[in-house]
Coordinates of C-alpha atoms in Angstrom, one line a residue:
L1 CA 18.2 40.6 45.0
L2 CA 19.2 44.1 46.0
A3 CA 21.3 42.6 48.8
L4 CA 23.4 40.9 46.1
L5 CA 24.1 44.1 44.3
P6 CA 25.8 46.4 46.9
C7 CA 27.4 48.6 44.3
L8 CA 24.1 49.3 42.5
S9 CA 24.0 53.0 41.9
A10 CA 20.6 53.4 40.0
V11 CA 17.6 51.4 38.9
V12 CA 15.6 51.8 35.7
P13 CA 12.3 49.8 35.9
L14 CA 10.9 49.5 32.4
G15 CA 7.2 49.2 32.3
R16 CA 4.3 49.3 34.7
R17 CA 4.9 45.9 36.2
A18 CA 8.6 46.7 36.9
A19 CA 7.6 50.1 38.3
Q20 CA 5.5 48.2 40.9
A21 CA 8.8 47.3 42.6
E22 CA 9.5 51.0 43.4
A23 CA 8.2 50.9 46.9
V24 CA 10.1 47.8 47.8
I25 CA 13.3 49.3 46.3
R26 CA 12.9 52.5 48.2
A27 CA 12.2 50.6 51.5
T28 CA 15.2 48.3 50.9
R29 CA 17.7 50.9 49.5
P30 CA 16.6 54.4 50.5
G31 CA 18.4 57.0 48.5
L32 CA 19.0 54.7 45.5
P33 CA 17.9 56.7 42.4
I34 CA 15.0 55.1 40.6
H35 CA 14.2 56.3 37.0
I36 CA 10.9 54.8 35.8
A37 CA 10.4 54.5 32.1
P38 CA 7.8 52.9 29.8
H39 CA 8.3 49.4 28.6
P40 CA 10.4 49.4 25.3
S41 CA 7.9 47.2 23.5
P42 CA 7.9 47.9 19.7
T43 CA 4.1 48.1 19.8
I44 CA 4.2 50.9 22.3
V45 CA 7.3 52.7 21.0
C46 CA 6.0 52.7 17.4
T47 CA 2.5 53.9 18.3
H48 CA 3.5 56.6 20.8
P49 CA 6.7 58.5 19.6
S50 CA 7.2 60.2 23.0
V51 CA 7.7 56.8 24.6
G52 CA 11.1 56.3 23.0
E53 CA 12.1 59.8 24.2
R54 CA 11.0 59.1 27.7
I55 CA 13.0 55.8 27.8
V56 CA 16.1 57.6 26.6
A57 CA 15.6 60.4 29.1
A58 CA 15.3 57.9 32.0
L59 CA 18.4 56.0 30.9
R60 CA 20.4 59.3 30.6
E61 CA 19.2 60.3 34.1
A62 CA 20.4 56.9 35.4
V63 CA 23.8 57.3 33.8
R64 CA 24.1 60.8 35.4
A65 CA 23.2 59.3 38.8
V66 CA 25.8 56.6 38.4
A67 CA 28.4 59.1 37.4
Q68 CA 27.6 61.3 40.5
A69 CA 27.9 58.2 42.7
G70 CA 31.4 57.7 41.3
Q71 CA 30.6 54.2 39.9
P72 CA 31.6 53.2 36.4
S73 CA 28.4 52.7 34.4
G74 CA 29.9 50.9 31.5
L75 CA 27.9 53.2 29.3
A76 CA 29.4 56.0 27.3
E77 CA 27.4 58.9 26.0
R78 CA 27.2 58.6 22.2
P79 CA 27.5 61.8 20.2
R80 CA 24.2 63.0 18.9
A81 CA 23.6 62.9 15.2
S82 CA 23.6 66.3 13.6
G83 CA 20.7 67.3 11.5

């Protein structure tokens, strides 16, 4: 699959099962930023508030990695709500 995505600039595996692919990704595409985050299951996110924060942090890191690679991410940083 990685061979079909030559412009891939970052990977965000969500959850333990997805994170198991880290070694394969690193072997196939050394230097490709990998930002592992918990699975966004409502059960997990609602019972552990820090999980949502960890997911957002991993996604932000991935966006920064894409920006540093000079690839358009298609994602724009949203302004933070004041309060």
